[in-house]
PDB file of C-alpha atoms in Angstrom:
ATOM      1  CA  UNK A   1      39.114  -5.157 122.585  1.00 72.00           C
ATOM      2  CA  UNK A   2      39.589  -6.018 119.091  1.00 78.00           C
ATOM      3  CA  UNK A   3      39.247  -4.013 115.958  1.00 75.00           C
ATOM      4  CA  UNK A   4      38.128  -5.216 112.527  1.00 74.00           C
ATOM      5  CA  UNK A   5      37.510  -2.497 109.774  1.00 75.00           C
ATOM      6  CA  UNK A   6      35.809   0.185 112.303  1.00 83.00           C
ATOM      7  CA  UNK A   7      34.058  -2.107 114.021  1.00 94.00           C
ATOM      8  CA  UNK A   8      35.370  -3.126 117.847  1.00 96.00           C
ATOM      9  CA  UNK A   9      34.895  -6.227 119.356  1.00 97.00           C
ATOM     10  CA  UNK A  10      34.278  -6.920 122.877  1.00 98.00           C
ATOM     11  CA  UNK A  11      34.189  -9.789 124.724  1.00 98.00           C
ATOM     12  CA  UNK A  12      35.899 -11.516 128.147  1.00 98.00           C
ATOM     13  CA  UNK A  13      35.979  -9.638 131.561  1.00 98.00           C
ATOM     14  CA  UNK A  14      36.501  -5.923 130.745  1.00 98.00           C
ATOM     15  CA  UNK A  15      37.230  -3.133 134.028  1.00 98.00           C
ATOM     16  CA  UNK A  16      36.031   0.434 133.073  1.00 98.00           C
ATOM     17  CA  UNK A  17      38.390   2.664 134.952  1.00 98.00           C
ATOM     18  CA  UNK A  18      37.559   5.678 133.517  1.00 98.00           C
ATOM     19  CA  UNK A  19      34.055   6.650 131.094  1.00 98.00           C
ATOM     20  CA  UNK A  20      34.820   5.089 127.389  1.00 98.00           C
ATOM     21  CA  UNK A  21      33.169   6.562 124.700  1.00 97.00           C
ATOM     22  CA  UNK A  22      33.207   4.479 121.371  1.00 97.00           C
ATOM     23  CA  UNK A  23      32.381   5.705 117.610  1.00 96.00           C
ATOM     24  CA  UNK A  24      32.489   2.862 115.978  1.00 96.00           C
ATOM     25  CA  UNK A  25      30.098  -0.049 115.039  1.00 97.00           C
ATOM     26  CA  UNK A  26      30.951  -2.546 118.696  1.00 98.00           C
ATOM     27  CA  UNK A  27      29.518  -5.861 118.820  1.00 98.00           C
ATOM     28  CA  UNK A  28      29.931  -7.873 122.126  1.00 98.00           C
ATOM     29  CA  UNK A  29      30.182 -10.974 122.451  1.00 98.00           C
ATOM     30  CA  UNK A  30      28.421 -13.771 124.473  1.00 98.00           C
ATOM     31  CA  UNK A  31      29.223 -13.533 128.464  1.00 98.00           C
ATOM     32  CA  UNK A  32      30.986 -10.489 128.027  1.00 98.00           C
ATOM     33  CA  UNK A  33      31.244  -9.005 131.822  1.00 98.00           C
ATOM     34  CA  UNK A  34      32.052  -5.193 132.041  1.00 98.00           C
ATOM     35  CA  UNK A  35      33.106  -4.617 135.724  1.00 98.00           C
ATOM     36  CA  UNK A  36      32.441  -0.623 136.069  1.00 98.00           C
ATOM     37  CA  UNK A  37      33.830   1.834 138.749  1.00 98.00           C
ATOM     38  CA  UNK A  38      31.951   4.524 140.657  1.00 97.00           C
ATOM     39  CA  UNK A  39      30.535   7.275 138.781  1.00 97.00           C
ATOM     40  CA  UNK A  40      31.794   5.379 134.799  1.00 98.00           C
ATOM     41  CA  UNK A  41      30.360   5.453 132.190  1.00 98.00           C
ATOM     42  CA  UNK A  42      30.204   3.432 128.647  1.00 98.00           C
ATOM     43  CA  UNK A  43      28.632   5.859 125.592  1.00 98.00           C
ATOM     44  CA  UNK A  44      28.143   3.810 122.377  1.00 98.00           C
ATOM     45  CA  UNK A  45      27.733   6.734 119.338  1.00 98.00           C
ATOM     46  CA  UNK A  46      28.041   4.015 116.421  1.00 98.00           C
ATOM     47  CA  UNK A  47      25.636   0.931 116.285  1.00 98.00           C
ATOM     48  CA  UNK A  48      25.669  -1.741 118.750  1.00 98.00           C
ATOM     49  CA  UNK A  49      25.098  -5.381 118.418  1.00 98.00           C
ATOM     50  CA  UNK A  50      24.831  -7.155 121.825  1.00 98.00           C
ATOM     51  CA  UNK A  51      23.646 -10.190 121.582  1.00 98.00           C
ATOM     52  CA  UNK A  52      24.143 -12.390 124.823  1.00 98.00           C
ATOM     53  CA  UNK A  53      22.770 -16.143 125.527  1.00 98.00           C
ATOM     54  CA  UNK A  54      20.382 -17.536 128.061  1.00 97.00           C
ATOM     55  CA  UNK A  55      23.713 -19.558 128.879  1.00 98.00           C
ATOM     56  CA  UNK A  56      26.020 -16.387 128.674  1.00 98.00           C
ATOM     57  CA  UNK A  57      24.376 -12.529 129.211  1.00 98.00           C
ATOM     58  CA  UNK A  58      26.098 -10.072 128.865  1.00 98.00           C
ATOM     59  CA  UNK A  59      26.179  -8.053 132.041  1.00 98.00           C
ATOM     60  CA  UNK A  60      27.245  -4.533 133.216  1.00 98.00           C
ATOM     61  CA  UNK A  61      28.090  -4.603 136.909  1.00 98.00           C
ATOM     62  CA  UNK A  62      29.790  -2.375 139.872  1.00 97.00           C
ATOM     63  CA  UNK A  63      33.045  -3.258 140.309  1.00 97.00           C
ATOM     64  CA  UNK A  64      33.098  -2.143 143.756  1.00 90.00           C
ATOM     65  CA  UNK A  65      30.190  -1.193 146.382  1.00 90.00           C
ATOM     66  CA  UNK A  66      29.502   2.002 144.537  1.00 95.00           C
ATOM     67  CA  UNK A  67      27.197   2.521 141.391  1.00 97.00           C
ATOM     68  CA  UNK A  68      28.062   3.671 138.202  1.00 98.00           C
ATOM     69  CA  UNK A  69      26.564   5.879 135.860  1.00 98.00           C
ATOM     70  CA  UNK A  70      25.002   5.248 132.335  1.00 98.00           C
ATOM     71  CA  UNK A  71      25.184   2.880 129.318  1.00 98.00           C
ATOM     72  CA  UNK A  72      24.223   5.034 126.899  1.00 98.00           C
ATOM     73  CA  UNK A  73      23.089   4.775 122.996  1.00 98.00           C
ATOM     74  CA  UNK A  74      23.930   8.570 121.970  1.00 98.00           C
ATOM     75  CA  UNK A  75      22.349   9.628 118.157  1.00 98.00           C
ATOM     76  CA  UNK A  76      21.772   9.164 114.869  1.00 98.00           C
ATOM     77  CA  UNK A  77      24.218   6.602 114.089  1.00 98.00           C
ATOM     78  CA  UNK A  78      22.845   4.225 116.646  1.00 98.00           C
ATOM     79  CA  UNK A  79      20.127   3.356 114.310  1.00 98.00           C
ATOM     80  CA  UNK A  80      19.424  -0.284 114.228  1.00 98.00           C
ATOM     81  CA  UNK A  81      21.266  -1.472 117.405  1.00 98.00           C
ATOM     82  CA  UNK A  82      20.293  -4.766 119.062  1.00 98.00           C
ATOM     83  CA  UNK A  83      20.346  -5.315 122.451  1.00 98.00           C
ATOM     84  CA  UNK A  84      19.334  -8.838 123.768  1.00 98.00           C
ATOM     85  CA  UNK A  85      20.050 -11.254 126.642  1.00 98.00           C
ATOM     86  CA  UNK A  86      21.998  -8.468 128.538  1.00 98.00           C
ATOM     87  CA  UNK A  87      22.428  -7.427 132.590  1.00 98.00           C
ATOM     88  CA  UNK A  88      22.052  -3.816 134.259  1.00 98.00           C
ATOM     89  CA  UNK A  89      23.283  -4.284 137.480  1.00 98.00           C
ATOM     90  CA  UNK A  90      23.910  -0.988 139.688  1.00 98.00           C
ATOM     91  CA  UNK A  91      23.944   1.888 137.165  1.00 98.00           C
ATOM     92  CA  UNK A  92      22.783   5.641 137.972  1.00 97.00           C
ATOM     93  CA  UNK A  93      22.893   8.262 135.365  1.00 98.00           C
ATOM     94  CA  UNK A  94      25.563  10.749 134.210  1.00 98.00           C
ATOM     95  CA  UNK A  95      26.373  14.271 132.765  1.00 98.00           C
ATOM     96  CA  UNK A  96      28.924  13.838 129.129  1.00 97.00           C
ATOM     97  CA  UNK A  97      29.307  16.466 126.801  1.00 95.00           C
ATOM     98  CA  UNK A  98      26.288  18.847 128.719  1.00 96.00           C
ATOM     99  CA  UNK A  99      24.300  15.915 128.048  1.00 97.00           C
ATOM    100  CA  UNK A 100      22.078  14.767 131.214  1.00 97.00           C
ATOM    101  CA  UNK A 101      21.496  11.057 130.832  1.00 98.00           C
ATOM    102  CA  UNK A 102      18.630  10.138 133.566  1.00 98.00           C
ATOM    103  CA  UNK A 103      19.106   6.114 133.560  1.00 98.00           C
ATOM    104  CA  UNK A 104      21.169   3.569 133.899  1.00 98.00           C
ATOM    105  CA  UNK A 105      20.218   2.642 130.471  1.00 98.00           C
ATOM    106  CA  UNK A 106      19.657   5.960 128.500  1.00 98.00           C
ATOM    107  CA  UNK A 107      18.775   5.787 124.757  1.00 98.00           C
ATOM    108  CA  UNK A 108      18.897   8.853 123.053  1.00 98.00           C
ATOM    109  CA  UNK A 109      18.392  10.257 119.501  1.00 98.00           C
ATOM    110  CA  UNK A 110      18.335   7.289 117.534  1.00 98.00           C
ATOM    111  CA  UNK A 111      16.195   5.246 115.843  1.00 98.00           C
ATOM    112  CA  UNK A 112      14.549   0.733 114.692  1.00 98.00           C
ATOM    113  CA  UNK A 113      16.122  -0.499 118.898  1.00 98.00           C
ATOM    114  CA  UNK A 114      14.993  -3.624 120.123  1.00 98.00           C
ATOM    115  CA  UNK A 115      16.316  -4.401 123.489  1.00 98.00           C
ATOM    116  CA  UNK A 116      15.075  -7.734 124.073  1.00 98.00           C
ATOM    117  CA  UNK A 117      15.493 -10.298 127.267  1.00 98.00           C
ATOM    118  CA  UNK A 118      16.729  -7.568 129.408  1.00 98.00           C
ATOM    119  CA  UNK A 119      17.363  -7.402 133.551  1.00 98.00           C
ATOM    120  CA  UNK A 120      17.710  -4.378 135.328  1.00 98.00           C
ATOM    121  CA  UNK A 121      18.135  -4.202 138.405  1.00 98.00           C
ATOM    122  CA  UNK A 122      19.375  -1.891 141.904  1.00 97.00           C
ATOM    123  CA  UNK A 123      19.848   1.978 140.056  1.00 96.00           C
ATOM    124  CA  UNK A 124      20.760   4.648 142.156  1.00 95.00           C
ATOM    125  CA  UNK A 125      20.842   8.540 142.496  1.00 94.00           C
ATOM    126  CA  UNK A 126      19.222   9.694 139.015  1.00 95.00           C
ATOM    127  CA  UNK A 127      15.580   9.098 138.072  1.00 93.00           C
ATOM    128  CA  UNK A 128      15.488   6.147 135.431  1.00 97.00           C
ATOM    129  CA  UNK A 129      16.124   2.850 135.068  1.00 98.00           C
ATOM    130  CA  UNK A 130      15.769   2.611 131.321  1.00 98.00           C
ATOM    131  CA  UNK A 131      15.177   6.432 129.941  1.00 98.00           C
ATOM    132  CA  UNK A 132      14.123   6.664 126.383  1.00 98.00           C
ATOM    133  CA  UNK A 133      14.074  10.204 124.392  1.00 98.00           C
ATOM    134  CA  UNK A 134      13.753  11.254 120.995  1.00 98.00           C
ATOM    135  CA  UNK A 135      13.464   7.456 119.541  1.00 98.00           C
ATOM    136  CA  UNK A 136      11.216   6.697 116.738  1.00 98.00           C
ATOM    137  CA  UNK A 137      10.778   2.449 116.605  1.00 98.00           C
ATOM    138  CA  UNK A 138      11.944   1.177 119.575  1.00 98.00           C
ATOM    139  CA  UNK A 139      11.083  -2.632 120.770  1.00 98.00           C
ATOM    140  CA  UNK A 140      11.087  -3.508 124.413  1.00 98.00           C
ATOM    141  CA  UNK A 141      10.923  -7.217 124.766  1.00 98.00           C
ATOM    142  CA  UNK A 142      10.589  -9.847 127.533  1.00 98.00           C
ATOM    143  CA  UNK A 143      12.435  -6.421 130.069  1.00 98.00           C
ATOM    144  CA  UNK A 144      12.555  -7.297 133.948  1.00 98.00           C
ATOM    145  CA  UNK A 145      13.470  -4.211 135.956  1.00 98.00           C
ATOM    146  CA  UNK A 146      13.665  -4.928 139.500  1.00 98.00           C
ATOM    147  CA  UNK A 147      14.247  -2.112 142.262  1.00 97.00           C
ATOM    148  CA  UNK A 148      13.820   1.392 140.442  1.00 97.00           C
ATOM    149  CA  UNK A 149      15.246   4.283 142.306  1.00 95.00           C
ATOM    150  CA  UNK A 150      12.195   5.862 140.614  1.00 95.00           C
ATOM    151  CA  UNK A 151      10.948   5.505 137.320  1.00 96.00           C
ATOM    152  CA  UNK A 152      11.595   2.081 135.965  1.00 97.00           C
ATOM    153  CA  UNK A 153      10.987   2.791 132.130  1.00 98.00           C
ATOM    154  CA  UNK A 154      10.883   6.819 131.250  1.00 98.00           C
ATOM    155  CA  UNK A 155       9.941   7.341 127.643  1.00 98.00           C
ATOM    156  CA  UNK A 156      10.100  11.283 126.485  1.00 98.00           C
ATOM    157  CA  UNK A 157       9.008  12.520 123.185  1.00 98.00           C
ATOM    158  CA  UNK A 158       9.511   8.884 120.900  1.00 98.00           C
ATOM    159  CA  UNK A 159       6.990   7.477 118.987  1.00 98.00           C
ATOM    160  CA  UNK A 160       6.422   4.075 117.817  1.00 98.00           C
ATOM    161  CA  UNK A 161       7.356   2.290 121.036  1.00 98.00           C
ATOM    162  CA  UNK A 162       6.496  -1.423 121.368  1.00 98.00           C
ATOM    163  CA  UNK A 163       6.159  -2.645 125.185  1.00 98.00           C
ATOM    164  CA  UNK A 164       5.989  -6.370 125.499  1.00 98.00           C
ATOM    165  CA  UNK A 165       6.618  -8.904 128.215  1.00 98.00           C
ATOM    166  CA  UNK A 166       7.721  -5.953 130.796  1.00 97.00           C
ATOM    167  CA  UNK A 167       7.955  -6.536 134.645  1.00 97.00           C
ATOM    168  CA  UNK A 168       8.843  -4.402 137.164  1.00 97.00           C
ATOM    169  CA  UNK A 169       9.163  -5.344 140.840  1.00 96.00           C
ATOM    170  CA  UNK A 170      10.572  -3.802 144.412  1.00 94.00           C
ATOM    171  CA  UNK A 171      11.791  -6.149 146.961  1.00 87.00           C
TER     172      UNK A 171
END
């Protein structure tokens, strides 16, 4: 992790121990590999700029034979994050701050997303894949979700939601 101004850069192979909760602006870089441990989970409350490759994703993965819990976009100053070319691999959901977050991917309170060239894939225990609530312009891209506990895209009270390119399949 590397900090410029207030904005933190990620990038190599990164083991989430405990749940990490950032404020600032964090971009990641190309083939960035988060390895995350049962029940863990990463909450990004400043904007987030994830732009992976074809050639080097960006992926979020168990770091043992347990799932863990939520990658989560949390409010206001989320607006305009990017998301593109990135991995979900064996999320779940979590409870931070008495908030419930319902996916693996939960996107909360914010506002202009694009998530773009997305896998999902094997979520356990709570509802969602991909939950979406209380967004206003949100792009969904070219998503593959494969193996949904349950719902494999929830969207709650948002507007302006763009759905292109999206398959879902169980195996």
């Amino acid at each position: 992790e590397n900090k410029t101004g207030n904005r933190i850069i990620l990038e190599g192979e990164n083991y989430i121990k405990e749940t990490v909760i950032y404020n600032d602006v964090v971009e990641i870089k190309p083939g960035t590999i988060f390895n995350i441990k049962n029940g863990k989970s990463i909450i990004f409350k400043g904007k987030l700029i994830a732009l992976g490759s074809l050639e080097k994703p960006i992926i979020f993965k168990k770091d043992d034979d347990k799932e863990w819990g939520t990658v989560a976009l949390q409010g206001e100053r989320t607006n305009n994050s990017v998301l593109s070319h990135v991995i979900f691999d064996g999320g779940s959901g979590d409870i931070i701050d008495n908030i419930k977050y319902t996916g693996a991917l939960s996107i909360h309170d914010t506002k202009n997303i694009s998530l773009r060239n997305i896998i999902m894939k094997d979520n356990l225990n709570f509802d969602d894949m991909l939950h979406i609530v209380y967004v206003d312009n949100i792009i969904l891209e070219k998503i593959f979700i494969e193996n949904a506990v349950m719902d494999a895209i929830d969207i709650d009270m948002s507007q302006n939601v763009v759905i292109n390119n999206v398959e879902t399949k169980q195996s």
